[in-house]
PDB file of C-alpha atoms and ligand atoms in Angstrom:
ATOM      1  CA  MET A  25       5.382  -1.874 -19.263  1.00 61.00           C
ATOM      2  CA  ILE A  26       3.454   0.673 -18.117  1.00 72.00           C
ATOM      3  CA  LYS A  27       2.806   0.397 -14.423  1.00 89.00           C
ATOM      4  CA  ARG A  28       0.158   2.078 -13.173  1.00 95.00           C
ATOM      5  CA  THR A  29       0.685   4.711  -9.943  1.00 97.00           C
ATOM      6  CA  LEU A  30      -0.918   3.058  -6.608  1.00 98.00           C
ATOM      7  CA  ILE A  31      -2.509   5.750  -4.391  1.00 98.00           C
ATOM      8  CA  VAL A  32      -4.030   3.387  -1.271  1.00 98.00           C
ATOM      9  CA  GLY A  33      -6.377   5.275   1.362  1.00 98.00           C
ATOM     10  CA  ASN A  34      -6.033   3.496   4.520  1.00 98.00           C
ATOM     11  CA  TRP A  35      -9.135   4.410   6.427  1.00 98.00           C
ATOM     12  CA  LYS A  36      -7.602   2.419   9.658  1.00 98.00           C
ATOM     13  CA  MET A  37     -10.488   2.039  12.104  1.00 98.00           C
ATOM     14  CA  ASN A  38     -12.559   5.362  11.292  1.00 98.00           C
ATOM     15  CA  LEU A  39     -15.610   6.208  10.067  1.00 98.00           C
ATOM     16  CA  SER A  40     -19.176   4.579  10.523  1.00 98.00           C
ATOM     17  CA  ILE A  41     -21.036   3.121   7.800  1.00 98.00           C
ATOM     18  CA  ALA A  42     -23.232   6.420   7.120  1.00 98.00           C
ATOM     19  CA  GLN A  43     -19.535   8.431   7.381  1.00 98.00           C
ATOM     20  CA  ALA A  44     -17.863   5.837   4.875  1.00 98.00           C
ATOM     21  CA  SER A  45     -20.711   6.471   2.629  1.00 98.00           C
ATOM     22  CA  PHE A  46     -20.665  10.088   3.080  1.00 98.00           C
ATOM     23  CA  LEU A  47     -16.684   9.850   1.793  1.00 98.00           C
ATOM     24  CA  VAL A  48     -17.128   7.786  -1.144  1.00 98.00           C
ATOM     25  CA  SER A  49     -20.058  10.020  -2.824  1.00 98.00           C
ATOM     26  CA  LYS A  50     -17.762  12.962  -2.458  1.00 98.00           C
ATOM     27  CA  LEU A  51     -14.719  10.905  -3.557  1.00 98.00           C
ATOM     28  CA  HIS A  52     -16.977   9.928  -6.736  1.00 97.00           C
ATOM     29  CA  LYS A  53     -17.316  13.960  -7.391  1.00 96.00           C
ATOM     30  CA  LYS A  54     -13.664  14.877  -6.584  1.00 96.00           C
ATOM     31  CA  ILE A  55     -11.560  11.824  -8.699  1.00 96.00           C
ATOM     32  CA  ALA A  56     -12.053  11.396 -11.852  1.00 92.00           C
ATOM     33  CA  GLY A  57     -10.649   8.063 -13.906  1.00 90.00           C
ATOM     34  CA  HIS A  58      -7.087   7.783 -15.004  1.00 90.00           C
ATOM     35  CA  ARG A  59      -5.988   5.280 -16.942  1.00 92.00           C
ATOM     36  CA  ASP A  60      -2.555   5.143 -15.440  1.00 95.00           C
ATOM     37  CA  ILE A  61      -3.360   5.747 -11.789  1.00 97.00           C
ATOM     38  CA  GLU A  62      -4.956   2.900  -9.415  1.00 98.00           C
ATOM     39  CA  VAL A  63      -7.096   4.529  -6.540  1.00 98.00           C
ATOM     40  CA  VAL A  64      -7.379   1.938  -3.588  1.00 98.00           C
ATOM     41  CA  LEU A  65      -9.920   2.303  -0.607  1.00 98.00           C
ATOM     42  CA  ALA A  66      -9.216   0.098   2.287  1.00 98.00           C
ATOM     43  CA  PRO A  67     -12.289   0.914   4.907  1.00 98.00           C
ATOM     44  CA  HIS A  68     -12.458  -1.506   7.829  1.00 98.00           C
ATOM     45  CA  THR A  69     -14.336  -4.578   7.240  1.00 98.00           C
ATOM     46  CA  LEU A  70     -17.507  -3.853   8.421  1.00 98.00           C
ATOM     47  CA  ALA A  71     -17.461  -0.704   5.657  1.00 98.00           C
ATOM     48  CA  LEU A  72     -16.178  -2.966   2.878  1.00 98.00           C
ATOM     49  CA  GLN A  73     -19.494  -4.868   2.048  1.00 97.00           C
ATOM     50  CA  PRO A  74     -21.303  -1.269   1.590  1.00 98.00           C
ATOM     51  CA  VAL A  75     -18.910   0.878   0.035  1.00 98.00           C
ATOM     52  CA  SER A  76     -18.068  -2.700  -2.529  1.00 98.00           C
ATOM     53  CA  LEU A  77     -21.993  -2.081  -3.215  1.00 98.00           C
ATOM     54  CA  GLN A  78     -21.509   1.909  -3.598  1.00 98.00           C
ATOM     55  CA  ILE A  79     -18.077   2.272  -5.475  1.00 97.00           C
ATOM     56  CA  ASP A  80     -17.683   3.126  -9.392  1.00 95.00           C
ATOM     57  CA  ARG A  81     -15.486   0.048  -9.835  1.00 93.00           C
ATOM     58  CA  ARG A  82     -13.850   1.393 -13.050  1.00 93.00           C
ATOM     59  CA  ARG A  83     -12.860   4.577 -10.421  1.00 95.00           C
ATOM     60  CA  PHE A  84     -11.912   2.713  -7.415  1.00 98.00           C
ATOM     61  CA  ARG A  85     -10.912  -0.625  -6.124  1.00 98.00           C
ATOM     62  CA  LEU A  86     -11.112  -1.795  -2.408  1.00 98.00           C
ATOM     63  CA  ALA A  87      -8.236  -2.918   0.316  1.00 98.00           C
ATOM     64  CA  ALA A  88      -8.864  -5.122   3.046  1.00 98.00           C
ATOM     65  CA  GLN A  89      -6.877  -3.803   6.168  1.00 98.00           C
ATOM     66  CA  ASN A  90      -6.670  -7.224   7.555  1.00 98.00           C
ATOM     67  CA  ALA A  91      -8.032 -10.807   7.858  1.00 98.00           C
ATOM     68  CA  TYR A  92      -6.934 -14.217   8.766  1.00 98.00           C
ATOM     69  CA  TYR A  93      -4.555 -16.189   7.630  1.00 98.00           C
ATOM     70  CA  LYS A  94      -6.851 -19.909   7.479  1.00 98.00           C
ATOM     71  CA  ASP A  95      -9.355 -20.198   4.842  1.00 98.00           C
ATOM     72  CA  GLU A  96     -12.502 -21.362   7.181  1.00 98.00           C
ATOM     73  CA  GLY A  97     -13.285 -23.130  10.149  1.00 98.00           C
ATOM     74  CA  ALA A  98     -13.895 -22.693  13.625  1.00 98.00           C
ATOM     75  CA  TYR A  99     -11.882 -19.060  14.211  1.00 98.00           C
ATOM     76  CA  THR A 100     -13.986 -17.031  16.478  1.00 98.00           C
ATOM     77  CA  GLY A 101     -14.225 -13.578  15.545  1.00 97.00           C
ATOM     78  CA  GLU A 102     -12.173 -13.818  12.387  1.00 98.00           C
ATOM     79  CA  VAL A 103     -12.913 -12.710   8.473  1.00 98.00           C
ATOM     80  CA  SER A 104     -10.823 -15.289   5.807  1.00 98.00           C
ATOM     81  CA  PHE A 105      -9.243 -13.838   2.652  1.00 98.00           C
ATOM     82  CA  THR A 106     -11.554 -16.738   1.314  1.00 98.00           C
ATOM     83  CA  LEU A 107     -14.279 -14.837   2.260  1.00 98.00           C
ATOM     84  CA  LEU A 108     -13.402 -11.166   1.561  1.00 98.00           C
ATOM     85  CA  ASN A 109     -11.809 -12.479  -2.102  1.00 96.00           C
ATOM     86  CA  ASP A 110     -15.197 -11.104  -4.472  1.00 96.00           C
ATOM     87  CA  ILE A 111     -14.680  -7.583  -2.519  1.00 98.00           C
ATOM     88  CA  VAL A 112     -11.300  -6.738  -2.600  1.00 98.00           C
ATOM     89  CA  HIS A 113      -8.489  -6.950  -4.894  1.00 98.00           C
ATOM     90  CA  TYR A 114      -5.673  -6.071  -2.399  1.00 98.00           C
ATOM     91  CA  ALA A 115      -5.161  -6.325   1.205  1.00 98.00           C
ATOM     92  CA  ILE A 116      -2.496  -4.615   3.359  1.00 98.00           C
ATOM     93  CA  ILE A 117      -0.405  -6.927   5.262  1.00 98.00           C
ATOM     94  CA  GLY A 118       2.289  -6.433   8.114  1.00 98.00           C
ATOM     95  CA  HIS A 119       1.460  -2.758   8.624  1.00 97.00           C
ATOM     96  CA  SER A 120       3.173  -1.703  11.652  1.00 95.00           C
ATOM     97  CA  GLU A 121       0.219  -1.099  13.469  1.00 96.00           C
ATOM     98  CA  ARG A 122      -0.598  -4.917  13.307  1.00 97.00           C
ATOM     99  CA  ARG A 123       3.171  -5.712  14.321  1.00 96.00           C
ATOM    100  CA  VAL A 124       3.056  -3.694  17.002  1.00 94.00           C
ATOM    101  CA  TYR A 125      -0.598  -3.423  18.887  1.00 96.00           C
ATOM    102  CA  PHE A 126      -1.626  -7.224  17.773  1.00 97.00           C
ATOM    103  CA  ASN A 127       2.224  -8.959  17.737  1.00 97.00           C
ATOM    104  CA  GLU A 128       1.889 -10.296  14.219  1.00 98.00           C
ATOM    105  CA  ASP A 129       5.097 -11.528  13.760  1.00 98.00           C
ATOM    106  CA  LEU A 130       7.036 -12.611  10.766  1.00 98.00           C
ATOM    107  CA  ASP A 131       5.670 -16.336  10.433  1.00 98.00           C
ATOM    108  CA  MET A 132       2.061 -14.697  10.863  1.00 98.00           C
ATOM    109  CA  ILE A 133       2.408 -12.377   8.317  1.00 98.00           C
ATOM    110  CA  ARG A 134       4.083 -14.476   6.185  1.00 98.00           C
ATOM    111  CA  ASP A 135       1.256 -17.054   6.576  1.00 98.00           C
ATOM    112  CA  LYS A 136      -1.226 -13.706   5.656  1.00 98.00           C
ATOM    113  CA  VAL A 137       0.708 -13.355   2.616  1.00 98.00           C
ATOM    114  CA  SER A 138       0.518 -16.623   1.172  1.00 98.00           C
ATOM    115  CA  ALA A 139      -3.082 -16.544   2.279  1.00 98.00           C
ATOM    116  CA  CYS A 140      -3.775 -13.469   0.076  1.00 98.00           C
ATOM    117  CA  VAL A 141      -2.134 -14.794  -3.076  1.00 98.00           C
ATOM    118  CA  ARG A 142      -3.909 -18.257  -2.647  1.00 98.00           C
ATOM    119  CA  ASN A 143      -7.480 -16.440  -2.787  1.00 98.00           C
ATOM    120  CA  GLN A 144      -6.663 -14.265  -5.817  1.00 98.00           C
ATOM    121  CA  ILE A 145      -6.149 -11.018  -3.217  1.00 98.00           C
ATOM    122  CA  THR A 146      -2.702  -8.927  -3.856  1.00 98.00           C
ATOM    123  CA  PRO A 147      -0.727  -8.189  -0.881  1.00 98.00           C
ATOM    124  CA  ILE A 148       0.238  -5.011  -0.100  1.00 98.00           C
ATOM    125  CA  LEU A 149       3.392  -5.872   2.200  1.00 98.00           C
ATOM    126  CA  CYS A 150       4.267  -3.095   4.448  1.00 98.00           C
ATOM    127  CA  VAL A 151       7.840  -3.350   5.546  1.00 98.00           C
ATOM    128  CA  GLY A 152      10.006  -0.729   7.711  1.00 97.00           C
ATOM    129  CA  GLU A 153      12.152  -0.587  10.401  1.00 95.00           C
ATOM    130  CA  THR A 154      11.395   1.010  14.184  1.00 94.00           C
ATOM    131  CA  SER A 155      12.916   4.176  14.891  1.00 91.00           C
ATOM    132  CA  GLN A 156      15.296   2.880  17.426  1.00 93.00           C
ATOM    133  CA  GLU A 157      16.424   0.411  14.438  1.00 95.00           C
ATOM    134  CA  TRP A 158      16.719   3.371  12.109  1.00 93.00           C
ATOM    135  CA  SER A 159      18.741   5.300  14.920  1.00 92.00           C
ATOM    136  CA  ASN A 160      21.062   2.050  15.217  1.00 95.00           C
ATOM    137  CA  GLY A 161      21.619   1.716  11.512  1.00 94.00           C
ATOM    138  CA  GLU A 162      19.792  -1.398  11.492  1.00 96.00           C
ATOM    139  CA  SER A 163      17.403  -0.720   8.334  1.00 96.00           C
ATOM    140  CA  LYS A 164      18.522  -2.852   5.777  1.00 96.00           C
ATOM    141  CA  GLN A 165      19.119  -5.765   8.038  1.00 97.00           C
ATOM    142  CA  VAL A 166      15.198  -5.310   9.230  1.00 97.00           C
ATOM    143  CA  LEU A 167      13.934  -4.710   5.638  1.00 98.00           C
ATOM    144  CA  HIS A 168      15.812  -8.010   4.531  1.00 98.00           C
ATOM    145  CA  ASP A 169      14.715 -10.212   7.157  1.00 98.00           C
ATOM    146  CA  GLN A 170      11.049  -8.792   6.796  1.00 98.00           C
ATOM    147  CA  ILE A 171      10.929  -9.220   2.646  1.00 98.00           C
ATOM    148  CA  VAL A 172      12.888 -12.832   2.971  1.00 98.00           C
ATOM    149  CA  SER A 173      10.216 -14.099   5.399  1.00 98.00           C
ATOM    150  CA  ALA A 174       7.003 -12.485   4.032  1.00 98.00           C
ATOM    151  CA  LEU A 175       7.450 -13.655   0.651  1.00 98.00           C
ATOM    152  CA  SER A 176       9.120 -17.242   1.263  1.00 97.00           C
ATOM    153  CA  ASP A 177       6.326 -19.209   0.317  1.00 97.00           C
ATOM    154  CA  LEU A 178       5.835 -17.209  -2.760  1.00 98.00           C
ATOM    155  CA  THR A 179       7.438 -17.877  -6.645  1.00 98.00           C
ATOM    156  CA  ALA A 180       9.130 -15.446  -8.423  1.00 98.00           C
ATOM    157  CA  ASN A 181       5.705 -14.814 -10.683  1.00 97.00           C
ATOM    158  CA  GLU A 182       3.182 -14.266  -7.458  1.00 98.00           C
ATOM    159  CA  VAL A 183       6.306 -11.900  -5.933  1.00 98.00           C
ATOM    160  CA  ALA A 184       5.834 -10.173  -9.487  1.00 98.00           C
ATOM    161  CA  GLY A 185       2.453  -9.167  -8.944  1.00 97.00           C
ATOM    162  CA  MET A 186       2.400  -7.769  -5.417  1.00 98.00           C
ATOM    163  CA  VAL A 187       3.250  -4.441  -4.059  1.00 98.00           C
ATOM    164  CA  ILE A 188       5.570  -3.816  -1.289  1.00 98.00           C
ATOM    165  CA  VAL A 189       5.277  -0.552   0.870  1.00 98.00           C
ATOM    166  CA  TYR A 190       8.493   0.890   2.807  1.00 98.00           C
ATOM    167  CA  GLU A 191       6.350   2.617   6.007  1.00 96.00           C
ATOM    168  CA  PRO A 192       9.039   2.475   8.297  1.00 95.00           C
ATOM    169  CA  GLN A 193       7.572   3.391  12.086  1.00 94.00           C
ATOM    170  CA  TRP A 194       9.329   6.154  12.528  1.00 92.00           C
ATOM    171  CA  THR A 195       7.416   8.291   9.387  1.00 90.00           C
ATOM    172  CA  ILE A 196       3.810   7.179  10.411  1.00 88.00           C
ATOM    173  CA  THR A 197       1.459   9.594  11.957  1.00 83.00           C
ATOM    174  CA  THR A 198       0.236   6.719  14.466  1.00 84.00           C
ATOM    175  CA  PHE A 199       3.769   6.887  16.071  1.00 85.00           C
ATOM    176  CA  HIS A 200       4.089  10.523  15.893  1.00 84.00           C
ATOM    177  CA  GLY A 201       6.515  10.247  13.334  1.00 80.00           C
ATOM    178  CA  ARG A 202       8.407  12.531  10.641  1.00 87.00           C
ATOM    179  CA  PRO A 203       7.657  12.419   7.115  1.00 89.00           C
ATOM    180  CA  ALA A 204      10.828  10.320   5.551  1.00 94.00           C
ATOM    181  CA  LYS A 205      13.081  12.297   3.190  1.00 95.00           C
ATOM    182  CA  PRO A 206      12.978  11.360  -0.713  1.00 97.00           C
ATOM    183  CA  ASP A 207      16.194  10.123  -0.671  1.00 97.00           C
ATOM    184  CA  GLU A 208      15.812   8.054   2.340  1.00 96.00           C
ATOM    185  CA  VAL A 209      12.616   7.088   0.424  1.00 97.00           C
ATOM    186  CA  LYS A 210      15.182   6.272  -2.836  1.00 98.00           C
ATOM    187  CA  SER A 211      17.281   4.227  -0.989  1.00 97.00           C
ATOM    188  CA  ALA A 212      14.956   1.980   0.577  1.00 97.00           C
ATOM    189  CA  VAL A 213      13.298   1.403  -2.643  1.00 98.00           C
ATOM    190  CA  ASP A 214      16.215   0.075  -4.242  1.00 98.00           C
ATOM    191  CA  PHE A 215      17.129  -2.079  -1.689  1.00 98.00           C
ATOM    192  CA  ILE A 216      13.955  -3.386  -1.516  1.00 98.00           C
ATOM    193  CA  ARG A 217      13.973  -4.097  -5.515  1.00 98.00           C
ATOM    194  CA  LYS A 218      17.578  -5.230  -4.984  1.00 97.00           C
ATOM    195  CA  GLN A 219      16.293  -7.837  -2.517  1.00 97.00           C
ATOM    196  CA  VAL A 220      13.660  -9.256  -4.217  1.00 98.00           C
ATOM    197  CA  SER A 221      15.783  -9.473  -7.330  1.00 98.00           C
ATOM    198  CA  GLU A 222      18.315 -11.347  -5.158  1.00 97.00           C
ATOM    199  CA  LEU A 223      15.793 -13.803  -3.875  1.00 97.00           C
ATOM    200  CA  TYR A 224      13.926 -14.221  -7.123  1.00 97.00           C
ATOM    201  CA  ASP A 225      15.126 -12.339 -10.273  1.00 96.00           C
ATOM    202  CA  ASP A 226      15.712  -9.347 -12.077  1.00 97.00           C
ATOM    203  CA  THR A 227      12.083  -9.664 -13.611  1.00 97.00           C
ATOM    204  CA  ALA A 228      10.141 -10.363 -10.196  1.00 97.00           C
ATOM    205  CA  ALA A 229      12.125  -6.837  -9.219  1.00 97.00           C
ATOM    206  CA  LYS A 230      10.578  -4.893 -12.232  1.00 96.00           C
ATOM    207  CA  HIS A 231       7.487  -5.934 -12.043  1.00 97.00           C
ATOM    208  CA  LEU A 232       6.650  -5.615  -8.470  1.00 97.00           C
ATOM    209  CA  ARG A 233       5.587  -2.309  -7.796  1.00 98.00           C
ATOM    210  CA  VAL A 234       7.178  -0.494  -4.601  1.00 98.00           C
ATOM    211  CA  LEU A 235       5.288   2.578  -2.660  1.00 98.00           C
ATOM    212  CA  TYR A 236       6.334   4.763   0.120  1.00 97.00           C
ATOM    213  CA  GLY A 237       3.580   5.310   3.217  1.00 97.00           C
ATOM    214  CA  GLY A 238       4.174   7.549   6.182  1.00 95.00           C
ATOM    215  CA  SER A 239       2.471  10.630   7.356  1.00 93.00           C
ATOM    216  CA  VAL A 240       1.876  11.417   3.068  1.00 96.00           C
ATOM    217  CA  ASP A 241       0.021  14.352   2.591  1.00 96.00           C
ATOM    218  CA  GLU A 242      -1.486  16.855  -0.475  1.00 97.00           C
ATOM    219  CA  HIS A 243       1.859  18.509   0.120  1.00 97.00           C
ATOM    220  CA  SER A 244       4.487  15.800   0.181  1.00 97.00           C
ATOM    221  CA  ALA A 245       3.047  12.869  -2.170  1.00 98.00           C
ATOM    222  CA  GLY A 246       4.707  14.738  -5.578  1.00 97.00           C
ATOM    223  CA  SER A 247       8.087  14.689  -3.861  1.00 97.00           C
ATOM    224  CA  TYR A 248       7.299  10.762  -3.158  1.00 98.00           C
ATOM    225  CA  LEU A 249       6.144  10.093  -6.938  1.00 97.00           C
ATOM    226  CA  ARG A 250       8.699  12.265  -8.148  1.00 96.00           C
ATOM    227  CA  VAL A 251      11.386   9.188  -6.680  1.00 97.00           C
ATOM    228  CA  GLU A 252      12.619   7.094  -9.536  1.00 96.00           C
ATOM    229  CA  GLY A 253      11.106   3.371  -8.679  1.00 97.00           C
ATOM    230  CA  CYS A 254       8.544   5.001  -6.025  1.00 98.00           C
ATOM    231  CA  GLU A 255       5.170   3.797  -7.974  1.00 98.00           C
ATOM    232  CA  GLY A 256       2.535   5.158  -5.651  1.00 98.00           C
ATOM    233  CA  VAL A 257       1.726   6.166  -1.884  1.00 98.00           C
ATOM    234  CA  LEU A 258       0.174   4.433   1.151  1.00 98.00           C
ATOM    235  CA  VAL A 259      -1.846   7.229   2.776  1.00 98.00           C
ATOM    236  CA  GLY A 260      -3.539   7.142   6.366  1.00 97.00           C
ATOM    237  CA  SER A 261      -4.911   9.999   8.351  1.00 96.00           C
ATOM    238  CA  ALA A 262      -5.134  12.354   5.067  1.00 97.00           C
ATOM    239  CA  SER A 263      -7.260   9.951   2.872  1.00 98.00           C
ATOM    240  CA  LEU A 264      -9.895  10.527   5.842  1.00 98.00           C
ATOM    241  CA  ASN A 265     -10.449  13.764   3.877  1.00 98.00           C
ATOM    242  CA  TYR A 266     -11.622  13.665   0.361  1.00 98.00           C
ATOM    243  CA  GLN A 267     -10.333  17.267  -0.702  1.00 98.00           C
ATOM    244  CA  ARG A 268      -6.660  15.789   0.572  1.00 98.00           C
ATOM    245  CA  PHE A 269      -7.114  12.456  -0.921  1.00 98.00           C
ATOM    246  CA  ALA A 270      -8.154  13.880  -4.355  1.00 98.00           C
ATOM    247  CA  ALA A 271      -5.304  16.204  -4.018  1.00 98.00           C
ATOM    248  CA  ILE A 272      -2.806  13.374  -3.438  1.00 98.00           C
ATOM    249  CA  VAL A 273      -4.623  11.952  -6.731  1.00 98.00           C
ATOM    250  CA  ASP A 274      -3.809  14.855  -8.733  1.00 97.00           C
ATOM    251  CA  SER A 275      -0.458  15.440  -7.892  1.00 97.00           C
ATOM    252  CA  ALA A 276      -0.270  11.324  -9.229  1.00 97.00           C
ATOM    253  CA  TYR A 277      -1.650  12.764 -12.146  1.00 96.00           C
ATOM    254  CA  ARG A 278       0.146  15.605 -12.856  1.00 95.00           C
ATOM    255  CA  LYS A 279       3.276  13.630 -11.881  1.00 94.00           C
ATOM    256  CA  ASN A 280       2.129  11.219 -14.927  1.00 93.00           C
ATOM    257  CA  ARG A 281       1.666  14.041 -17.392  1.00 92.00           C
ATOM    258  CA  GLU A 282       5.426  15.146 -16.785  1.00 89.00           C
ATOM    259  CA  ARG A 283       6.535  12.225 -17.429  1.00 86.00           C
ATOM    260  CA  ALA A 284       4.689  11.376 -20.847  1.00 85.00           C
ATOM    261  CA  ASP A 285       5.730  14.871 -21.956  1.00 87.00           C
ATOM    262  CA  SER A 286       9.421  14.618 -21.208  1.00 83.00           C
ATOM    263  CA  ASP A 287       9.285  11.129 -23.098  1.00 81.00           C
ATOM    264  CA  ALA A 288       7.803  12.659 -25.609  1.00 82.00           C
ATOM    265  CA  LYS A 289      10.150  15.235 -26.230  1.00 82.00           C
ATOM    266  CA  ARG A 290      12.869  12.631 -25.699  1.00 79.00           C
ATOM    267  CA  GLN A 291      11.454  10.892 -28.820  1.00 80.00           C
ATOM    268  CA  ASP A 292      11.356  13.875 -30.848  1.00 74.00           C
TER     269      ASP A 292
HETATM  270  C1  PEP B 307      -0.597   4.197   7.679  1.00 87.53           C
HETATM  271  O1  PEP B 307      -0.348   4.012   9.035  1.00 87.53           O
HETATM  272  O2  PEP B 307      -0.675   3.550   6.669  1.00 87.53           O
HETATM  273  C2  PEP B 307       0.064   5.793   7.208  1.00 87.53           C
HETATM  274  C3  PEP B 307       0.370   5.692   6.300  1.00 87.53           C
HETATM  275  O3  PEP B 307      -0.602   6.726   8.182  1.00 87.53           O
HETATM  276  P1  PEP B 307       0.021   7.896   8.120  1.00 87.53           P
HETATM  277  O4  PEP B 307      -0.300   8.855   6.412  1.00 87.53           O
HETATM  278  O5  PEP B 307      -1.482   8.778   8.704  1.00 87.53           O
HETATM  279  O6  PEP B 307       0.985   8.673   8.851  1.00 87.53           O
END
């Protein structure tokens, strides 16, 4: 089974519509379509519609950064996954900025994951511990609790189709983090798969895509993408610069070529 490497750019609450349009035009010039790489852009909600009309959908897909878990109704100020489902393929759920700044708890995140799936949007579920939890050696317990809760309404088949990102708070630029080391990413990625395998089955664990996010840039992306079992990266600040983001996509391209070459040599 060939899985496409997933490179997600989370623009957060940045860029006016005009700036977003400028960035998209630069990305079009800089990033070619690759069959084995999926490039996903996550503009803020206001920019999703204009960006969706501008992008070449063969090369780029869109993700929502957030939505409300109810499908419709009297929820002033909110946008639902139902309203977004003809615009986006993906939605980022459980990002630590939402957990910390907007008090999104485990139940809210579970309901948003379910709402995504119900509306044929693939959840990109972010999980990860705080720096305090990391120092206390509680990382695995936190990951376990976040995963068990977020997936609790889903079937094995639904879990197999989703994306989980290991994005500990201590690595995110917003929280003045330091990037994780590749061996730290490896141990978290393995742990996430093991959890899914125990909760569901090996097939779900194998099909699910697991990513790393946290201060990824054009220099570090290659080292994360070479971690066995890490199938992409979630990029925040570096995704706002087209040269840096294109260089990250290029790292994925080079890593995939290396892998294809070594597979071909093994078969000779
Ligand atoms: C993010 O918050 O999704 C993220 C990965 O941010 P940064 O790359 O800026 O640390």
